[in-house]
């Protein structure tokens, strides 16, 4: 579907077409990534979500000067 080939009269018409396109793009077509093995983007995300969860900074232990390693109580502020 190419959005540029159609003129929309309302934002709702455009949103309906965008929603259909996003569903097709994320849930129906195979992902083209090298290690996705023909899965859809949604399948690829769900299958690898645990990997990103394990690498969240607020879940990693932090070394403190007094007790070695302890769970992080607050997120790291990035300037």
PDB file of N, CA and C in Angstrom:
ATOM      1  N   UNK A   1       0.853  -1.175   0.000  1.00  0.00           N
ATOM      2  CA  UNK A   1       0.000   0.000   0.000  1.00  0.00           C
ATOM      3  C   UNK A   1       0.895   1.233   0.000  1.00  0.00           C
ATOM      4  N   UNK A   2       0.649   2.122  -0.880  1.00  0.00           N
ATOM      5  CA  UNK A   2       1.409   3.365  -0.928  1.00  0.00           C
ATOM      6  C   UNK A   2       0.490   4.511  -0.556  1.00  0.00           C
ATOM      7  N   UNK A   3       0.809   5.201   0.513  1.00  0.00           N
ATOM      8  CA  UNK A   3      -0.052   6.276   1.001  1.00  0.00           C
ATOM      9  C   UNK A   3      -0.056   7.476   0.055  1.00  0.00           C
ATOM     10  N   UNK A   4       0.990   7.659  -0.696  1.00  0.00           N
ATOM     11  CA  UNK A   4       1.083   8.823  -1.577  1.00  0.00           C
ATOM     12  C   UNK A   4       0.155   8.716  -2.783  1.00  0.00           C
ATOM     13  N   UNK A   5      -0.398   7.554  -3.031  1.00  0.00           N
ATOM     14  CA  UNK A   5      -1.283   7.371  -4.179  1.00  0.00           C
ATOM     15  C   UNK A   5      -2.730   7.688  -3.845  1.00  0.00           C
ATOM     16  N   UNK A   6      -3.008   8.076  -2.633  1.00  0.00           N
ATOM     17  CA  UNK A   6      -4.383   8.349  -2.234  1.00  0.00           C
ATOM     18  C   UNK A   6      -4.445   9.656  -1.450  1.00  0.00           C
ATOM     19  N   UNK A   7      -5.468  10.418  -1.721  1.00  0.00           N
ATOM     20  CA  UNK A   7      -5.725  11.625  -0.941  1.00  0.00           C
ATOM     21  C   UNK A   7      -6.779  11.290   0.096  1.00  0.00           C
ATOM     22  N   UNK A   8      -6.535  11.683   1.320  1.00  0.00           N
ATOM     23  CA  UNK A   8      -7.446  11.384   2.424  1.00  0.00           C
ATOM     24  C   UNK A   8      -8.252  12.621   2.776  1.00  0.00           C
ATOM     25  N   UNK A   9      -9.529  12.398   3.042  1.00  0.00           N
ATOM     26  CA  UNK A   9     -10.409  13.501   3.416  1.00  0.00           C
ATOM     27  C   UNK A   9     -10.409  13.755   4.911  1.00  0.00           C
ATOM     28  N   UNK A  10     -10.091  12.716   5.683  1.00  0.00           N
ATOM     29  CA  UNK A  10     -10.094  12.871   7.138  1.00  0.00           C
ATOM     30  C   UNK A  10      -8.873  12.188   7.728  1.00  0.00           C
ATOM     31  N   UNK A  11      -8.527  12.610   8.905  1.00  0.00           N
ATOM     32  CA  UNK A  11      -7.432  11.983   9.633  1.00  0.00           C
ATOM     33  C   UNK A  11      -7.784  10.539   9.982  1.00  0.00           C
ATOM     34  N   UNK A  12      -9.047  10.267  10.239  1.00  0.00           N
ATOM     35  CA  UNK A  12      -9.488   8.910  10.584  1.00  0.00           C
ATOM     36  C   UNK A  12      -9.263   7.943   9.422  1.00  0.00           C
ATOM     37  N   UNK A  13      -9.519   8.389   8.171  1.00  0.00           N
ATOM     38  CA  UNK A  13      -9.271   7.542   6.998  1.00  0.00           C
ATOM     39  C   UNK A  13      -7.786   7.208   6.883  1.00  0.00           C
ATOM     40  N   UNK A  14      -6.954   8.216   7.056  1.00  0.00           N
ATOM     41  CA  UNK A  14      -5.509   8.002   7.005  1.00  0.00           C
ATOM     42  C   UNK A  14      -5.074   7.053   8.113  1.00  0.00           C
ATOM     43  N   UNK A  15      -5.572   7.268   9.336  1.00  0.00           N
ATOM     44  CA  UNK A  15      -5.192   6.423  10.463  1.00  0.00           C
ATOM     45  C   UNK A  15      -5.589   4.973  10.219  1.00  0.00           C
ATOM     46  N   UNK A  16      -6.758   4.744   9.642  1.00  0.00           N
ATOM     47  CA  UNK A  16      -7.210   3.376   9.355  1.00  0.00           C
ATOM     48  C   UNK A  16      -6.249   2.685   8.392  1.00  0.00           C
ATOM     49  N   UNK A  17      -5.807   3.389   7.340  1.00  0.00           N
ATOM     50  CA  UNK A  17      -4.856   2.798   6.397  1.00  0.00           C
ATOM     51  C   UNK A  17      -3.487   2.578   7.039  1.00  0.00           C
ATOM     52  N   UNK A  18      -3.051   3.510   7.867  1.00  0.00           N
ATOM     53  CA  UNK A  18      -1.771   3.345   8.562  1.00  0.00           C
ATOM     54  C   UNK A  18      -1.832   2.129   9.481  1.00  0.00           C
ATOM     55  N   UNK A  19      -2.936   1.955  10.193  1.00  0.00           N
ATOM     56  CA  UNK A  19      -3.085   0.806  11.094  1.00  0.00           C
ATOM     57  C   UNK A  19      -3.011  -0.514  10.332  1.00  0.00           C
ATOM     58  N   UNK A  20      -3.667  -0.584   9.175  1.00  0.00           N
ATOM     59  CA  UNK A  20      -3.621  -1.798   8.345  1.00  0.00           C
ATOM     60  C   UNK A  20      -2.193  -2.049   7.872  1.00  0.00           C
ATOM     61  N   UNK A  21      -1.528  -0.997   7.413  1.00  0.00           N
ATOM     62  CA  UNK A  21      -0.160  -1.135   6.924  1.00  0.00           C
ATOM     63  C   UNK A  21       0.784  -1.600   8.039  1.00  0.00           C
ATOM     64  N   UNK A  22       0.652  -1.014   9.227  1.00  0.00           N
ATOM     65  CA  UNK A  22       1.517  -1.402  10.348  1.00  0.00           C
ATOM     66  C   UNK A  22       1.314  -2.858  10.744  1.00  0.00           C
ATOM     67  N   UNK A  23       0.058  -3.304  10.759  1.00  0.00           N
ATOM     68  CA  UNK A  23      -0.206  -4.714  11.077  1.00  0.00           C
ATOM     69  C   UNK A  23       0.464  -5.625  10.055  1.00  0.00           C
ATOM     70  N   UNK A  24       0.321  -5.300   8.777  1.00  0.00           N
ATOM     71  CA  UNK A  24       0.951  -6.089   7.716  1.00  0.00           C
ATOM     72  C   UNK A  24       2.474  -6.071   7.876  1.00  0.00           C
ATOM     73  N   UNK A  25       3.033  -4.896   8.095  1.00  0.00           N
ATOM     74  CA  UNK A  25       4.481  -4.729   8.181  1.00  0.00           C
ATOM     75  C   UNK A  25       5.070  -5.475   9.375  1.00  0.00           C
ATOM     76  N   UNK A  26       4.404  -5.417  10.520  1.00  0.00           N
ATOM     77  CA  UNK A  26       4.958  -5.993  11.745  1.00  0.00           C
ATOM     78  C   UNK A  26       4.525  -7.421  12.033  1.00  0.00           C
ATOM     79  N   UNK A  27       3.355  -7.832  11.533  1.00  0.00           N
ATOM     80  CA  UNK A  27       2.805  -9.124  11.939  1.00  0.00           C
ATOM     81  C   UNK A  27       2.660 -10.132  10.812  1.00  0.00           C
ATOM     82  N   UNK A  28       2.754  -9.711   9.550  1.00  0.00           N
ATOM     83  CA  UNK A  28       2.515 -10.648   8.453  1.00  0.00           C
ATOM     84  C   UNK A  28       3.755 -10.892   7.592  1.00  0.00           C
ATOM     85  N   UNK A  29       4.477  -9.862   7.258  1.00  0.00           N
ATOM     86  CA  UNK A  29       5.622 -10.038   6.353  1.00  0.00           C
ATOM     87  C   UNK A  29       6.820 -10.593   7.116  1.00  0.00           C
ATOM     88  N   UNK A  30       7.638 -11.402   6.473  1.00  0.00           N
ATOM     89  CA  UNK A  30       8.848 -11.894   7.140  1.00  0.00           C
ATOM     90  C   UNK A  30       9.869 -10.773   7.299  1.00  0.00           C
ATOM     91  N   UNK A  31      10.567 -10.802   8.420  1.00  0.00           N
ATOM     92  CA  UNK A  31      11.611  -9.821   8.710  1.00  0.00           C
ATOM     93  C   UNK A  31      12.801 -10.106   7.807  1.00  0.00           C
ATOM     94  N   UNK A  32      13.467  -9.077   7.335  1.00  0.00           N
ATOM     95  CA  UNK A  32      14.585  -9.262   6.411  1.00  0.00           C
ATOM     96  C   UNK A  32      15.939  -9.292   7.110  1.00  0.00           C
ATOM     97  N   UNK A  33      15.966  -9.211   8.435  1.00  0.00           N
ATOM     98  CA  UNK A  33      17.227  -9.224   9.168  1.00  0.00           C
ATOM     99  C   UNK A  33      17.970 -10.548   9.038  1.00  0.00           C
ATOM    100  N   UNK A  34      19.275 -10.486   9.133  1.00  0.00           N
ATOM    101  CA  UNK A  34      20.134 -11.653   8.920  1.00  0.00           C
ATOM    102  C   UNK A  34      19.823 -12.802   9.873  1.00  0.00           C
ATOM    103  N   UNK A  35      19.546 -12.523  11.130  1.00  0.00           N
ATOM    104  CA  UNK A  35      19.321 -13.577  12.114  1.00  0.00           C
ATOM    105  C   UNK A  35      17.856 -13.717  12.504  1.00  0.00           C
ATOM    106  N   UNK A  36      16.961 -13.279  11.641  1.00  0.00           N
ATOM    107  CA  UNK A  36      15.523 -13.363  11.944  1.00  0.00           C
ATOM    108  C   UNK A  36      14.899 -14.629  11.377  1.00  0.00           C
ATOM    109  N   UNK A  37      15.567 -15.261  10.444  1.00  0.00           N
ATOM    110  CA  UNK A  37      15.169 -16.564   9.919  1.00  0.00           C
ATOM    111  C   UNK A  37      13.729 -16.601   9.428  1.00  0.00           C
ATOM    112  N   UNK A  38      13.293 -15.545   8.750  1.00  0.00           N
ATOM    113  CA  UNK A  38      11.970 -15.519   8.153  1.00  0.00           C
ATOM    114  C   UNK A  38      10.823 -15.241   9.096  1.00  0.00           C
ATOM    115  N   UNK A  39      11.125 -14.948  10.353  1.00  0.00           N
ATOM    116  CA  UNK A  39      10.059 -14.625  11.306  1.00  0.00           C
ATOM    117  C   UNK A  39       9.581 -13.198  11.058  1.00  0.00           C
ATOM    118  N   UNK A  40       8.384 -12.891  11.534  1.00  0.00           N
ATOM    119  CA  UNK A  40       7.883 -11.521  11.425  1.00  0.00           C
ATOM    120  C   UNK A  40       8.605 -10.647  12.450  1.00  0.00           C
ATOM    121  N   UNK A  41       8.565  -9.324  12.270  1.00  0.00           N
ATOM    122  CA  UNK A  41       9.177  -8.448  13.271  1.00  0.00           C
ATOM    123  C   UNK A  41       8.618  -8.677  14.675  1.00  0.00           C
ATOM    124  N   UNK A  42       7.322  -8.904  14.801  1.00  0.00           N
ATOM    125  CA  UNK A  42       6.734  -9.144  16.125  1.00  0.00           C
ATOM    126  C   UNK A  42       7.284 -10.436  16.724  1.00  0.00           C
ATOM    127  N   UNK A  43       7.376 -11.501  15.922  1.00  0.00           N
ATOM    128  CA  UNK A  43       7.937 -12.760  16.425  1.00  0.00           C
ATOM    129  C   UNK A  43       9.392 -12.570  16.837  1.00  0.00           C
ATOM    130  N   UNK A  44      10.149 -11.848  16.030  1.00  0.00           N
ATOM    131  CA  UNK A  44      11.553 -11.598  16.341  1.00  0.00           C
ATOM    132  C   UNK A  44      11.683 -10.837  17.654  1.00  0.00           C
ATOM    133  N   UNK A  45      10.864  -9.813  17.841  1.00  0.00           N
ATOM    134  CA  UNK A  45      10.890  -9.033  19.082  1.00  0.00           C
ATOM    135  C   UNK A  45      10.539  -9.901  20.281  1.00  0.00           C
ATOM    136  N   UNK A  46       9.445 -10.642  20.183  1.00  0.00           N
ATOM    137  CA  UNK A  46       9.009 -11.452  21.320  1.00  0.00           C
ATOM    138  C   UNK A  46      10.026 -12.540  21.661  1.00  0.00           C
ATOM    139  N   UNK A  47      10.636 -13.142  20.637  1.00  0.00           N
ATOM    140  CA  UNK A  47      11.626 -14.192  20.873  1.00  0.00           C
ATOM    141  C   UNK A  47      12.908 -13.663  21.507  1.00  0.00           C
ATOM    142  N   UNK A  48      13.210 -12.380  21.324  1.00  0.00           N
ATOM    143  CA  UNK A  48      14.469 -11.843  21.848  1.00  0.00           C
ATOM    144  C   UNK A  48      14.273 -10.867  23.004  1.00  0.00           C
ATOM    145  N   UNK A  49      13.058 -10.629  23.417  1.00  0.00           N
ATOM    146  CA  UNK A  49      12.792  -9.660  24.484  1.00  0.00           C
ATOM    147  C   UNK A  49      13.535 -10.013  25.768  1.00  0.00           C
ATOM    148  N   UNK A  50      13.621 -11.295  26.090  1.00  0.00           N
ATOM    149  CA  UNK A  50      14.317 -11.696  27.317  1.00  0.00           C
ATOM    150  C   UNK A  50      15.789 -11.266  27.293  1.00  0.00           C
ATOM    151  N   UNK A  51      16.388 -11.208  26.106  1.00  0.00           N
ATOM    152  CA  UNK A  51      17.787 -10.783  26.007  1.00  0.00           C
ATOM    153  C   UNK A  51      17.945  -9.319  26.398  1.00  0.00           C
ATOM    154  N   UNK A  52      17.042  -8.473  25.943  1.00  0.00           N
ATOM    155  CA  UNK A  52      17.145  -7.057  26.311  1.00  0.00           C
ATOM    156  C   UNK A  52      16.778  -6.847  27.773  1.00  0.00           C
ATOM    157  N   UNK A  53      15.832  -7.626  28.284  1.00  0.00           N
ATOM    158  CA  UNK A  53      15.469  -7.513  29.699  1.00  0.00           C
ATOM    159  C   UNK A  53      16.666  -7.821  30.596  1.00  0.00           C
ATOM    160  N   UNK A  54      17.474  -8.811  30.205  1.00  0.00           N
ATOM    161  CA  UNK A  54      18.640  -9.200  31.005  1.00  0.00           C
ATOM    162  C   UNK A  54      19.711  -8.110  31.024  1.00  0.00           C
ATOM    163  N   UNK A  55      19.699  -7.235  30.031  1.00  0.00           N
ATOM    164  CA  UNK A  55      20.753  -6.230  29.911  1.00  0.00           C
ATOM    165  C   UNK A  55      20.326  -4.843  30.392  1.00  0.00           C
ATOM    166  N   UNK A  56      19.177  -4.726  31.009  1.00  0.00           N
ATOM    167  CA  UNK A  56      18.717  -3.440  31.524  1.00  0.00           C
ATOM    168  C   UNK A  56      19.630  -2.978  32.660  1.00  0.00           C
ATOM    169  N   UNK A  57      20.083  -1.748  32.592  1.00  0.00           N
ATOM    170  CA  UNK A  57      21.021  -1.237  33.591  1.00  0.00           C
ATOM    171  C   UNK A  57      20.450  -1.256  34.999  1.00  0.00           C
ATOM    172  N   UNK A  58      19.155  -1.019  35.145  1.00  0.00           N
ATOM    173  CA  UNK A  58      18.595  -0.993  36.496  1.00  0.00           C
ATOM    174  C   UNK A  58      18.460  -2.389  37.094  1.00  0.00           C
ATOM    175  N   UNK A  59      18.795  -3.422  36.334  1.00  0.00           N
ATOM    176  CA  UNK A  59      18.736  -4.793  36.849  1.00  0.00           C
ATOM    177  C   UNK A  59      20.126  -5.382  37.072  1.00  0.00           C
ATOM    178  N   UNK A  60      21.152  -4.657  36.671  1.00  0.00           N
ATOM    179  CA  UNK A  60      22.514  -5.143  36.847  1.00  0.00           C
ATOM    180  C   UNK A  60      23.011  -4.802  38.243  1.00  0.00           C
ATOM    181  N   UNK A  61      23.862  -5.638  38.815  1.00  0.00           N
ATOM    182  CA  UNK A  61      24.436  -5.304  40.119  1.00  0.00           C
ATOM    183  C   UNK A  61      25.405  -4.133  39.987  1.00  0.00           C
ATOM    184  N   UNK A  62      25.562  -3.414  41.076  1.00  0.00           N
ATOM    185  CA  UNK A  62      26.446  -2.247  41.101  1.00  0.00           C
ATOM    186  C   UNK A  62      27.448  -2.426  42.231  1.00  0.00           C
ATOM    187  N   UNK A  63      28.710  -2.134  41.950  1.00  0.00           N
ATOM    188  CA  UNK A  63      29.741  -2.250  42.981  1.00  0.00           C
ATOM    189  C   UNK A  63      29.725  -0.978  43.823  1.00  0.00           C
ATOM    190  N   UNK A  64      29.624  -1.169  45.118  1.00  0.00           N
ATOM    191  CA  UNK A  64      29.700  -0.028  46.039  1.00  0.00           C
ATOM    192  C   UNK A  64      30.984  -0.151  46.835  1.00  0.00           C
ATOM    193  N   UNK A  65      31.427   0.930  47.451  1.00  0.00           N
ATOM    194  CA  UNK A  65      32.695   0.907  48.177  1.00  0.00           C
ATOM    195  C   UNK A  65      32.608   0.098  49.467  1.00  0.00           C
ATOM    196  N   UNK A  66      31.415  -0.067  50.020  1.00  0.00           N
ATOM    197  CA  UNK A  66      31.313  -0.736  51.319  1.00  0.00           C
ATOM    198  C   UNK A  66      31.005  -2.230  51.233  1.00  0.00           C
ATOM    199  N   UNK A  67      30.141  -2.646  50.317  1.00  0.00           N
ATOM    200  CA  UNK A  67      29.701  -4.043  50.383  1.00  0.00           C
ATOM    201  C   UNK A  67      29.920  -4.849  49.108  1.00  0.00           C
ATOM    202  N   UNK A  68      30.768  -4.444  48.233  1.00  0.00           N
ATOM    203  CA  UNK A  68      30.975  -5.225  47.023  1.00  0.00           C
ATOM    204  C   UNK A  68      29.855  -5.013  46.032  1.00  0.00           C
ATOM    205  N   UNK A  69      29.108  -6.072  45.727  1.00  0.00           N
ATOM    206  CA  UNK A  69      28.028  -5.971  44.752  1.00  0.00           C
ATOM    207  C   UNK A  69      26.684  -5.907  45.448  1.00  0.00           C
ATOM    208  N   UNK A  70      25.840  -4.998  45.001  1.00  0.00           N
ATOM    209  CA  UNK A  70      24.485  -4.897  45.543  1.00  0.00           C
ATOM    210  C   UNK A  70      23.532  -4.517  44.422  1.00  0.00           C
ATOM    211  N   UNK A  71      22.252  -4.817  44.561  1.00  0.00           N
ATOM    212  CA  UNK A  71      21.300  -4.436  43.508  1.00  0.00           C
ATOM    213  C   UNK A  71      21.239  -2.922  43.364  1.00  0.00           C
ATOM    214  N   UNK A  72      21.057  -2.499  42.173  1.00  0.00           N
ATOM    215  CA  UNK A  72      20.954  -1.058  41.906  1.00  0.00           C
ATOM    216  C   UNK A  72      19.612  -0.553  42.411  1.00  0.00           C
ATOM    217  N   UNK A  73      19.647   0.517  43.212  1.00  0.00           N
ATOM    218  CA  UNK A  73      18.415   1.079  43.762  1.00  0.00           C
ATOM    219  C   UNK A  73      17.804   2.129  42.845  1.00  0.00           C
ATOM    220  N   UNK A  74      18.616   2.749  42.013  1.00  0.00           N
ATOM    221  CA  UNK A  74      18.095   3.804  41.143  1.00  0.00           C
ATOM    222  C   UNK A  74      18.696   3.650  39.759  1.00  0.00           C
ATOM    223  N   UNK A  75      18.038   4.216  38.792  1.00  0.00           N
ATOM    224  CA  UNK A  75      18.539   4.171  37.420  1.00  0.00           C
ATOM    225  C   UNK A  75      19.729   5.116  37.276  1.00  0.00           C
ATOM    226  N   UNK A  76      20.558   4.817  36.311  1.00  0.00           N
ATOM    227  CA  UNK A  76      21.704   5.666  36.022  1.00  0.00           C
ATOM    228  C   UNK A  76      21.218   6.875  35.244  1.00  0.00           C
ATOM    229  N   UNK A  77      21.605   8.049  35.661  1.00  0.00           N
ATOM    230  CA  UNK A  77      21.241   9.269  34.940  1.00  0.00           C
ATOM    231  C   UNK A  77      22.259   9.501  33.841  1.00  0.00           C
ATOM    232  N   UNK A  78      21.783   9.720  32.637  1.00  0.00           N
ATOM    233  CA  UNK A  78      22.655   9.977  31.496  1.00  0.00           C
ATOM    234  C   UNK A  78      22.465  11.419  31.079  1.00  0.00           C
ATOM    235  N   UNK A  79      23.565  12.147  31.027  1.00  0.00           N
ATOM    236  CA  UNK A  79      23.469  13.577  30.675  1.00  0.00           C
ATOM    237  C   UNK A  79      23.507  13.764  29.191  1.00  0.00           C
TER     238      UNK A  79
END
